[in-house]
Amino acid sequence: MEKDKIIDEIEKLKEERNAIIMAHNYQLPEVQDIADFLGDSLELARKAVNVDADVIVFAGVDFMAETAKILNPEKTVLLPTRRATCAMANMLTPEHIIEARKRYPNAPVVLYVNSTAECKALADVTVTSANAAKIVGKLESEVVIFGPDKNLAYYVAKQTGKTVIPVPEYGHCYVHKKFTVEDVERAKRLYPNAKLMVHPECEPEVQERADIIASTGGMIKHAPEWKEWVVFTEREMVYRLSKLYPDIKFHPAREDATCIGMKAITLEDVYTALHDMKYEIEVPEEIAEKAREAIERMLEMS
Ligand code: 5XR
Ligand code: SF4
């Protein structure tokens, strides 16, 4: 099918099924362009609660679709392809958490939303990159277990002065790990007037050289503060920012910073998802219930 035809078909199916399309900021431009809502995973999950639809097509990776399902158990949540998964979320297993709790019995378990529902069910509270430092700061304990991103753990430790135990020790995002100090130096050479916006999943030495450290939602909020930025996160964020702010210049810090899981979803997959009603996200109720508590605790604390 031609692109225009696919878009028409998607529009028709959306009406028939009373569906909406939510897309993460890292999605392909063709997918961003047909989305009803764009945002980071938490913004999207929150929006999903207030939206009058029976079906949510979630153009993002699996843990995001799971979070949307957990907060909207009565809605049908569809992930357009099973290949849309998050390598970082998959690094953390329930065993890692159980093991860490044995070693630090009094430390609360704080999990980044980039984690599986199974792991969230074992957490005391979830966090996003936007509210992680604030929430850890509010917890009584001076020691916290934190997973799965060790770079976000570093950021939180630095902001709060607390002892942050990363689980697993090596948890990271391969997309954000690509950015190096050389990329920072090149950015400064090529764009001497630009400021640097850096995602906290980047390595500490890159974070230390940032003008602002922010989640993708935070980047959108802060962008109007300056006229030119180099963006240290998944490459498609530049497309999102440029569309929102046509008068501000945005440069990707690396062209090859692409997330395979995010890029697995095409326009055609969104069409097939609506047409065949697949792939339906199911979270077993006993897991969903516990995970929901951890997510709701975050919502209350932030
Ligand atoms: O998954 C990611 O790498 C992106 C992101 C974001 O900033 O959008 O970190 N995911 C968010 O849903 C997590 C919220 O801070
Ligand atoms: Fe996961 Fe990294 Fe992709 Fe985000 S960019 S979904 S953390 S693999």
Coordinates of N, CA and C in Angstrom, one line a residue, residues 56-262:
I56 N -6.0 1.5 22.7 CA -4.8 2.3 22.6 C -3.8 1.6 21.8
V57 N -3.4 2.2 20.7 CA -2.2 1.6 20.0 C -1.0 2.3 20.5
F58 N -0.1 1.6 21.1 CA 1.0 2.2 21.8 C 2.3 2.0 20.9
A59 N 2.7 3.1 20.3 CA 3.9 3.1 19.5 C 5.0 3.5 20.4
G60 N 5.6 2.5 21.0 CA 6.7 2.7 21.9 C 7.2 1.3 22.2
V61 N 8.0 1.1 23.2 CA 8.5 -0.3 23.5 C 7.6 -0.9 24.6
D62 N 7.9 -2.2 24.8 CA 6.9 -3.1 25.5 C 6.6 -2.6 27.0
F63 N 7.7 -2.1 27.7 CA 7.4 -1.7 29.1 C 6.5 -0.5 29.1
M64 N 6.5 0.3 28.1 CA 5.6 1.5 28.1 C 4.2 1.1 27.8
A65 N 4.0 0.1 26.9 CA 2.7 -0.4 26.7 C 2.1 -1.1 27.9
E66 N 3.0 -1.8 28.6 CA 2.6 -2.5 29.9 C 2.2 -1.4 30.9
T67 N 2.9 -0.3 31.0 CA 2.6 0.7 32.0 C 1.2 1.3 31.7
A68 N 1.0 1.5 30.4 CA -0.3 2.0 29.9 C -1.4 1.1 30.3
K69 N -1.2 -0.2 30.1 CA -2.2 -1.3 30.4 C -2.4 -1.3 31.9
I70 N -1.4 -1.2 32.7 CA -1.5 -1.3 34.2 C -2.4 -0.2 34.7
L71 N -2.2 1.0 34.1 CA -3.0 2.2 34.5 C -4.4 2.2 33.9
N72 N -4.6 1.4 32.9 CA -5.9 1.4 32.2 C -6.3 -0.1 31.9
P73 N -6.6 -0.8 33.0 CA -6.8 -2.2 32.9 C -8.1 -2.6 32.0
E74 N -9.0 -1.6 31.9 CA -10.2 -1.9 31.2 C -10.1 -1.6 29.7
K75 N -9.0 -1.0 29.3 CA -8.8 -0.7 27.9 C -7.9 -1.8 27.2
T76 N -8.1 -1.9 25.9 CA -7.3 -2.8 25.1 C -6.0 -2.0 24.7
V77 N -4.8 -2.5 25.0 CA -3.6 -1.9 24.6 C -2.9 -2.7 23.6
L78 N -2.6 -2.2 22.5 CA -1.9 -2.9 21.4 C -0.5 -2.4 21.2
L79 N 0.5 -3.4 21.1 CA 1.8 -3.0 20.7 C 2.0 -3.5 19.2
P80 N 2.3 -2.6 18.3 CA 2.3 -3.0 16.9 C 3.3 -4.1 16.5
T81 N 4.4 -4.3 17.2 CA 5.3 -5.4 16.9 C 5.9 -5.9 18.2
R82 N 6.1 -7.2 18.3 CA 6.7 -7.8 19.5 C 8.2 -7.4 19.5
R83 N 8.7 -7.0 18.4 CA 10.2 -6.6 18.4 C 10.4 -5.3 19.1
A84 N 9.4 -4.6 19.5 CA 9.6 -3.3 20.1 C 9.8 -3.5 21.6
T85 N 11.1 -3.8 22.0 CA 11.4 -4.0 23.3 C 12.6 -3.1 23.8
C86 N 12.8 -3.0 25.1 CA 13.8 -2.1 25.6 C 14.9 -3.0 26.2
A87 N 16.1 -2.9 25.6 CA 17.3 -3.7 26.0 C 17.6 -3.4 27.5
M88 N 17.5 -2.1 27.9 CA 17.8 -1.8 29.3 C 16.8 -2.5 30.3
A89 N 15.5 -2.3 30.0 CA 14.5 -2.9 30.9 C 14.8 -4.4 31.0
N90 N 15.2 -5.0 29.9 CA 15.4 -6.5 29.9 C 16.6 -6.9 30.7
M91 N 17.5 -6.0 31.1 CA 18.7 -6.4 31.9 C 18.4 -6.7 33.3
L92 N 17.3 -6.2 33.8 CA 16.9 -6.4 35.2 C 15.9 -7.5 35.3
T93 N 16.2 -8.5 36.2 CA 15.3 -9.6 36.5 C 14.8 -9.5 37.9
P94 N 13.7 -10.2 38.2 CA 13.2 -10.3 39.6 C 14.3 -10.8 40.5
E95 N 15.1 -11.7 40.0 CA 16.1 -12.3 40.9 C 17.1 -11.3 41.4
H96 N 17.5 -10.4 40.5 CA 18.4 -9.3 40.9 C 17.8 -8.5 42.1
I97 N 16.5 -8.3 42.0 CA 15.9 -7.4 43.1 C 15.9 -8.2 44.4
I98 N 15.5 -9.5 44.3 CA 15.4 -10.3 45.5 C 16.7 -10.4 46.2
E99 N 17.7 -10.6 45.3 CA 19.1 -10.7 45.8 C 19.6 -9.4 46.5
A100 N 19.3 -8.3 45.9 CA 19.7 -7.0 46.5 C 19.0 -6.7 47.8
R101 N 17.7 -7.1 47.9 CA 16.9 -7.0 49.1 C 17.6 -7.8 50.2
K102 N 18.1 -8.9 49.9 CA 18.8 -9.7 50.9 C 20.0 -9.0 51.4
R103 N 20.7 -8.4 50.5 CA 22.0 -7.7 50.9 C 21.7 -6.4 51.7
Y104 N 20.6 -5.7 51.3 CA 20.3 -4.4 51.9 C 18.8 -4.5 52.4
P105 N 18.6 -5.2 53.5 CA 17.2 -5.5 53.9 C 16.4 -4.2 54.2
N106 N 17.0 -3.1 54.6 CA 16.3 -1.9 55.0 C 16.2 -0.9 53.9
A107 N 16.8 -1.2 52.7 CA 16.8 -0.2 51.7 C 15.5 -0.4 50.8
P108 N 14.8 0.7 50.5 CA 13.7 0.6 49.5 C 14.2 0.4 48.1
V109 N 13.4 -0.3 47.3 CA 13.7 -0.6 45.9 C 13.0 0.5 45.1
V110 N 13.8 1.2 44.4 CA 13.3 2.3 43.5 C 13.6 1.9 42.0
L111 N 12.6 1.8 41.2 CA 12.8 1.3 39.9 C 12.4 2.4 38.9
Y112 N 13.3 2.6 37.9 CA 13.0 3.4 36.8 C 11.8 2.8 36.0
V113 N 11.0 3.7 35.4 CA 9.8 3.1 34.7 C 10.3 2.2 33.5
N114 N 11.5 2.4 33.1 CA 12.1 1.5 32.1 C 12.4 0.1 32.7
S115 N 11.4 -0.6 33.1 CA 11.6 -1.9 33.7 C 10.3 -2.7 33.4
T116 N 10.4 -4.1 33.5 CA 9.3 -4.9 33.2 C 8.2 -4.8 34.3
A117 N 7.0 -5.2 34.0 CA 5.9 -5.2 35.0 C 6.2 -6.1 36.1
E118 N 6.8 -7.2 35.8 CA 7.2 -8.2 36.8 C 8.2 -7.6 37.9
C119 N 9.1 -6.8 37.4 CA 10.1 -6.1 38.3 C 9.4 -5.0 39.0
K120 N 8.5 -4.2 38.4 CA 7.8 -3.1 39.0 C 7.0 -3.7 40.2
A121 N 6.5 -4.9 40.0 CA 5.7 -5.5 41.1 C 6.5 -5.7 42.4
L122 N 7.8 -5.8 42.2 CA 8.7 -6.0 43.4 C 9.3 -4.7 44.0
A123 N 8.9 -3.6 43.4 CA 9.5 -2.3 43.8 C 8.6 -1.6 44.8
D124 N 9.3 -0.7 45.6 CA 8.5 0.2 46.5 C 7.9 1.3 45.8
V125 N 8.7 1.9 44.8 CA 8.2 3.0 44.1 C 8.9 3.0 42.7
T126 N 8.2 3.5 41.7 CA 8.9 3.7 40.4 C 9.2 5.2 40.3
V127 N 10.1 5.5 39.3 CA 10.5 6.9 39.1 C 10.7 7.0 37.6
T128 N 10.7 8.3 37.1 CA 11.1 8.5 35.7 C 12.4 9.4 35.8
S129 N 13.0 9.6 34.7 CA 14.3 10.4 34.8 C 13.9 11.8 35.2
A130 N 12.7 12.2 35.1 CA 12.3 13.6 35.5 C 12.1 13.7 37.0
N131 N 11.6 12.7 37.6 CA 11.3 12.9 39.1 C 12.2 12.0 40.0
A132 N 13.2 11.3 39.4 CA 14.0 10.3 40.2 C 14.6 10.9 41.4
A133 N 15.3 12.1 41.2 CA 16.1 12.7 42.3 C 15.1 13.2 43.4
K134 N 14.0 13.8 43.0 CA 13.0 14.3 43.9 C 12.5 13.2 44.8
I135 N 12.1 12.1 44.2 CA 11.5 11.0 44.9 C 12.5 10.3 45.9
V136 N 13.7 10.1 45.4 CA 14.7 9.4 46.2 C 15.0 10.4 47.4
G137 N 15.1 11.7 47.1 CA 15.3 12.7 48.2 C 14.3 12.6 49.3
K138 N 13.0 12.3 48.9 CA 11.9 12.3 49.9 C 11.9 11.0 50.7
L139 N 12.5 9.9 50.2 CA 12.4 8.7 51.0 C 13.3 8.8 52.2
E140 N 12.8 8.2 53.3 CA 13.5 8.3 54.6 C 14.9 7.7 54.6
S141 N 15.0 6.6 53.9 CA 16.3 5.9 54.0 C 17.4 6.6 53.3
E142 N 18.6 6.5 53.8 CA 19.8 7.1 53.2 C 20.4 6.1 52.2
V143 N 20.0 4.9 52.2 CA 20.5 3.9 51.2 C 19.3 3.4 50.4
V144 N 19.4 3.5 49.0 CA 18.3 2.9 48.2 C 18.9 2.0 47.2
I145 N 18.1 1.0 46.8 CA 18.4 0.1 45.7 C 17.8 0.7 44.5
F146 N 18.5 0.8 43.4 CA 18.0 1.5 42.3 C 18.3 0.7 41.0
G147 N 17.3 0.5 40.1 CA 17.6 -0.1 38.8 C 16.7 0.3 37.8
P148 N 16.9 -0.1 36.5 CA 18.1 -0.8 36.0 C 19.2 0.1 35.5
D149 N 19.1 1.4 35.5 CA 20.1 2.2 34.8 C 21.1 2.8 35.8
K150 N 22.4 2.3 35.6 CA 23.4 2.8 36.6 C 23.8 4.2 36.4
N151 N 23.6 4.8 35.2 CA 23.9 6.2 34.9 C 22.8 7.1 35.6
L152 N 21.6 6.7 35.5 CA 20.6 7.4 36.2 C 20.8 7.3 37.7
A153 N 21.3 6.1 38.2 CA 21.6 5.9 39.6 C 22.7 6.9 40.0
Y154 N 23.7 7.1 39.1 CA 24.8 8.1 39.4 C 24.2 9.5 39.5
Y155 N 23.3 9.8 38.6 CA 22.7 11.2 38.6 C 21.9 11.4 39.9
V156 N 21.2 10.4 40.3 CA 20.4 10.5 41.6 C 21.3 10.6 42.8
A157 N 22.3 9.8 42.8 CA 23.3 9.9 44.0 C 23.9 11.3 44.1
K158 N 24.2 11.8 42.9 CA 24.9 13.1 42.9 C 23.9 14.2 43.4
Q159 N 22.6 14.1 42.9 CA 21.6 15.1 43.3 C 21.2 15.0 44.7
T160 N 21.2 13.8 45.3 CA 20.6 13.6 46.6 C 21.6 13.4 47.7
G161 N 22.8 13.1 47.3 CA 23.9 12.8 48.3 C 23.6 11.4 49.0
K162 N 22.7 10.6 48.6 CA 22.4 9.3 49.2 C 23.3 8.2 48.6
T163 N 23.3 7.1 49.3 CA 24.0 5.9 48.7 C 23.0 5.1 47.8
V164 N 23.3 5.1 46.6 CA 22.4 4.4 45.6 C 23.1 3.2 45.1
I165 N 22.5 2.0 45.4 CA 23.0 0.7 45.0 C 22.4 0.4 43.6
P166 N 23.2 0.3 42.5 CA 22.6 -0.1 41.2 C 22.4 -1.6 41.1
V167 N 21.2 -1.9 40.6 CA 20.9 -3.3 40.2 C 20.4 -3.4 38.8
P168 N 20.9 -4.2 37.9 CA 22.2 -4.9 38.1 C 23.3 -3.9 38.0
E169 N 24.5 -4.3 38.4 CA 25.6 -3.3 38.5 C 25.9 -2.7 37.1
Y170 N 25.6 -3.4 36.1 CA 26.0 -3.0 34.7 C 24.8 -2.4 33.9
G171 N 23.6 -2.2 34.5 CA 22.5 -1.8 33.8 C 22.7 -0.5 33.0
H172 N 22.4 -0.5 31.7 CA 22.6 0.7 30.9 C 21.7 0.7 29.6
C173 N 21.7 1.8 28.9 CA 21.0 1.9 27.6 C 22.1 2.0 26.6
Y174 N 22.1 1.0 25.7 CA 23.2 1.0 24.7 C 23.1 2.2 23.7
V175 N 22.0 2.8 23.6 CA 21.8 4.0 22.7 C 22.5 5.2 23.4
H176 N 22.2 5.4 24.7 CA 22.8 6.6 25.4 C 24.3 6.4 25.8
K177 N 24.7 5.1 25.9 CA 26.0 4.8 26.2 C 27.0 5.2 25.1
K178 N 26.4 5.3 23.9 CA 27.3 5.7 22.7 C 27.9 7.0 22.8
F179 N 27.3 8.0 23.5 CA 27.8 9.4 23.6 C 29.1 9.4 24.4
T180 N 30.1 10.1 23.9 CA 31.4 10.2 24.5 C 31.8 11.6 24.7
V181 N 32.9 11.8 25.5 CA 33.4 13.2 25.6 C 33.8 13.8 24.3
E182 N 34.3 12.9 23.4 CA 34.7 13.4 22.0 C 33.4 14.0 21.3
D183 N 32.3 13.3 21.5 CA 31.0 13.9 20.9 C 30.7 15.3 21.5
V184 N 31.0 15.4 22.8 CA 30.8 16.7 23.4 C 31.7 17.8 22.8
E185 N 33.0 17.4 22.6 CA 34.0 18.3 22.1 C 33.7 18.7 20.6
R186 N 33.3 17.7 19.9 CA 32.9 17.9 18.5 C 31.7 18.9 18.4
A187 N 30.7 18.6 19.2 CA 29.5 19.5 19.3 C 29.9 20.9 19.5
K188 N 30.8 21.1 20.5 CA 31.2 22.5 20.9 C 32.0 23.2 19.7
R189 N 32.7 22.4 19.0 CA 33.5 22.9 17.9 C 32.6 23.3 16.7
L190 N 31.6 22.4 16.4 CA 30.8 22.6 15.2 C 29.7 23.7 15.5
Y191 N 29.2 23.7 16.7 CA 28.1 24.6 17.1 C 28.5 25.4 18.3
P192 N 29.4 26.4 18.1 CA 29.9 27.1 19.3 C 28.9 27.9 20.1
N193 N 27.7 28.2 19.5 CA 26.7 29.0 20.2 C 25.6 28.1 20.8
A194 N 25.7 26.8 20.6 CA 24.7 25.9 21.1 C 24.9 25.5 22.5
K195 N 23.8 25.2 23.2 CA 23.9 24.5 24.5 C 23.7 23.0 24.4
L196 N 24.1 22.3 25.4 CA 23.9 20.8 25.3 C 22.8 20.3 26.2
M197 N 21.8 19.6 25.6 CA 20.8 18.9 26.4 C 21.1 17.4 26.4
V198 N 21.2 16.9 27.6 CA 21.8 15.5 27.8 C 20.8 14.7 28.6
H199 N 20.5 13.5 28.1 CA 19.6 12.6 28.9 C 20.4 11.9 30.0
P200 N 19.8 11.7 31.2 CA 20.5 11.2 32.3 C 20.9 9.7 32.1
E201 N 20.5 9.1 31.0 CA 21.0 7.7 30.8 C 22.4 7.7 30.1
C202 N 22.9 9.0 29.8 CA 24.2 9.1 29.3 C 25.3 8.9 30.4
E203 N 26.5 8.6 30.0 CA 27.6 8.3 30.9 C 27.9 9.5 31.8
P204 N 28.4 9.3 33.0 CA 28.7 10.4 33.9 C 29.5 11.5 33.3
E205 N 30.6 11.1 32.6 CA 31.5 12.2 32.0 C 30.8 13.0 31.0
V206 N 29.7 12.5 30.3 CA 29.0 13.3 29.4 C 28.0 14.2 30.2
Q207 N 27.3 13.6 31.2 CA 26.4 14.4 32.0 C 27.1 15.6 32.6
E208 N 28.4 15.4 33.0 CA 29.1 16.5 33.7 C 29.3 17.7 32.8
R209 N 29.3 17.4 31.5 CA 29.6 18.5 30.5 C 28.3 19.1 29.9
A210 N 27.1 18.7 30.5 CA 25.8 19.2 29.9 C 25.5 20.6 30.4
D211 N 24.7 21.3 29.6 CA 24.1 22.5 30.1 C 22.8 22.2 30.9
I212 N 22.0 21.3 30.3 CA 20.9 20.7 31.1 C 20.9 19.2 31.0
I213 N 20.4 18.5 32.1 CA 20.2 17.1 32.1 C 18.7 16.9 32.2
A214 N 18.1 16.2 31.3 CA 16.7 16.1 31.3 C 16.2 14.9 30.5
S215 N 15.0 14.4 31.0 CA 14.2 13.4 30.2 C 13.7 14.0 28.9
T216 N 13.2 13.2 28.0 CA 12.7 13.8 26.8 C 11.6 14.8 27.1
G217 N 10.7 14.6 28.0 CA 9.7 15.5 28.4 C 10.3 16.8 28.9
G218 N 11.4 16.7 29.7 CA 12.1 17.8 30.3 C 12.8 18.6 29.1
M219 N 13.3 17.9 28.1 CA 14.0 18.6 27.0 C 12.9 19.5 26.3
I220 N 11.7 19.0 26.1 CA 10.7 19.8 25.5 C 10.4 21.0 26.3
K221 N 10.3 20.9 27.6 CA 10.0 22.0 28.5 C 11.1 23.1 28.5
H222 N 12.4 22.6 28.5 CA 13.5 23.6 28.6 C 13.9 24.2 27.2
A223 N 13.6 23.6 26.1 CA 14.1 24.0 24.8 C 13.9 25.5 24.6
P224 N 12.7 26.1 24.9 CA 12.5 27.5 24.6 C 13.5 28.5 25.3
E225 N 14.3 27.9 26.3 CA 15.2 28.8 27.0 C 16.4 29.2 26.2
W226 N 16.6 28.6 25.1 CA 17.8 29.0 24.3 C 17.5 28.8 22.8
K227 N 18.3 29.3 21.9 CA 18.0 29.3 20.5 C 18.7 28.2 19.7
E228 N 19.6 27.5 20.3 CA 20.3 26.4 19.6 C 20.8 25.3 20.5
W229 N 20.5 24.1 20.2 CA 20.8 23.0 21.1 C 21.5 21.8 20.4
V230 N 22.4 21.1 21.1 CA 22.9 19.8 20.6 C 22.2 18.8 21.5
V231 N 21.6 17.8 20.9 CA 20.7 16.9 21.7 C 21.4 15.5 21.9
F232 N 21.6 15.2 23.1 CA 22.3 13.9 23.5 C 21.2 12.9 24.0
T233 N 20.5 12.4 23.0 CA 19.5 11.3 23.3 C 19.2 10.7 21.9
E234 N 18.3 9.8 21.9 CA 17.9 9.1 20.7 C 17.7 10.1 19.6
R235 N 18.1 9.8 18.4 CA 18.2 10.8 17.3 C 16.8 11.4 16.9
E236 N 15.7 10.6 17.0 CA 14.4 11.1 16.5 C 13.9 12.2 17.4
M237 N 14.5 12.4 18.6 CA 14.1 13.5 19.4 C 14.3 14.8 18.7
V238 N 15.2 14.9 17.9 CA 15.5 16.1 17.1 C 14.3 16.4 16.2
Y239 N 13.8 15.4 15.6 CA 12.6 15.6 14.7 C 11.4 16.1 15.5
R240 N 11.2 15.5 16.7 CA 10.1 16.0 17.6 C 10.3 17.4 18.0
L241 N 11.5 17.8 18.5 CA 11.8 19.1 18.9 C 11.7 20.1 17.8
S242 N 12.2 19.8 16.6 CA 12.2 20.7 15.5 C 10.7 21.0 15.0
K243 N 9.9 20.0 15.1 CA 8.5 20.2 14.7 C 7.8 21.1 15.7
L244 N 8.1 20.9 17.0 CA 7.5 21.7 18.0 C 8.0 23.2 18.0
Y245 N 9.3 23.3 17.7 CA 9.9 24.7 17.8 C 10.6 25.0 16.5
P246 N 9.9 25.3 15.4 CA 10.6 25.5 14.1 C 11.6 26.6 14.2
D247 N 11.5 27.6 15.1 CA 12.5 28.7 15.1 C 13.8 28.4 16.0
I248 N 13.8 27.3 16.6 CA 15.0 26.9 17.4 C 15.8 25.9 16.6
K249 N 17.1 25.9 16.7 CA 17.9 24.9 16.0 C 18.3 23.8 16.9
F250 N 18.1 22.6 16.4 CA 18.5 21.4 17.1 C 19.4 20.5 16.3
H251 N 20.5 20.0 16.9 CA 21.4 19.1 16.1 C 21.5 17.8 16.9
P252 N 21.5 16.7 16.2 CA 21.7 15.4 17.0 C 23.2 15.3 17.3
A253 N 23.5 14.9 18.5 CA 25.0 14.8 18.9 C 25.6 13.6 18.1
R254 N 24.8 12.6 17.7 CA 25.3 11.5 16.9 C 24.1 11.0 16.0
E255 N 24.4 10.9 14.8 CA 23.4 10.4 13.8 C 23.0 8.9 14.1
D256 N 24.0 8.2 14.7 CA 23.8 6.7 14.9 C 23.2 6.4 16.2
A257 N 22.7 7.3 17.0 CA 22.1 7.0 18.3 C 20.6 6.7 18.0
T258 N 20.4 5.4 17.6 CA 19.0 5.0 17.3 C 18.7 3.8 18.1
C259 N 17.5 3.7 18.6 CA 17.0 2.6 19.4 C 16.3 1.6 18.5
I260 N 16.9 0.4 18.4 CA 16.3 -0.6 17.5 C 14.9 -1.0 17.9
G261 N 14.6 -1.1 19.2 CA 13.3 -1.4 19.6 C 12.3 -0.4 19.2
M262 N 12.6 0.9 19.3 CA 11.7 2.0 18.9 C 11.5 2.0 17.4

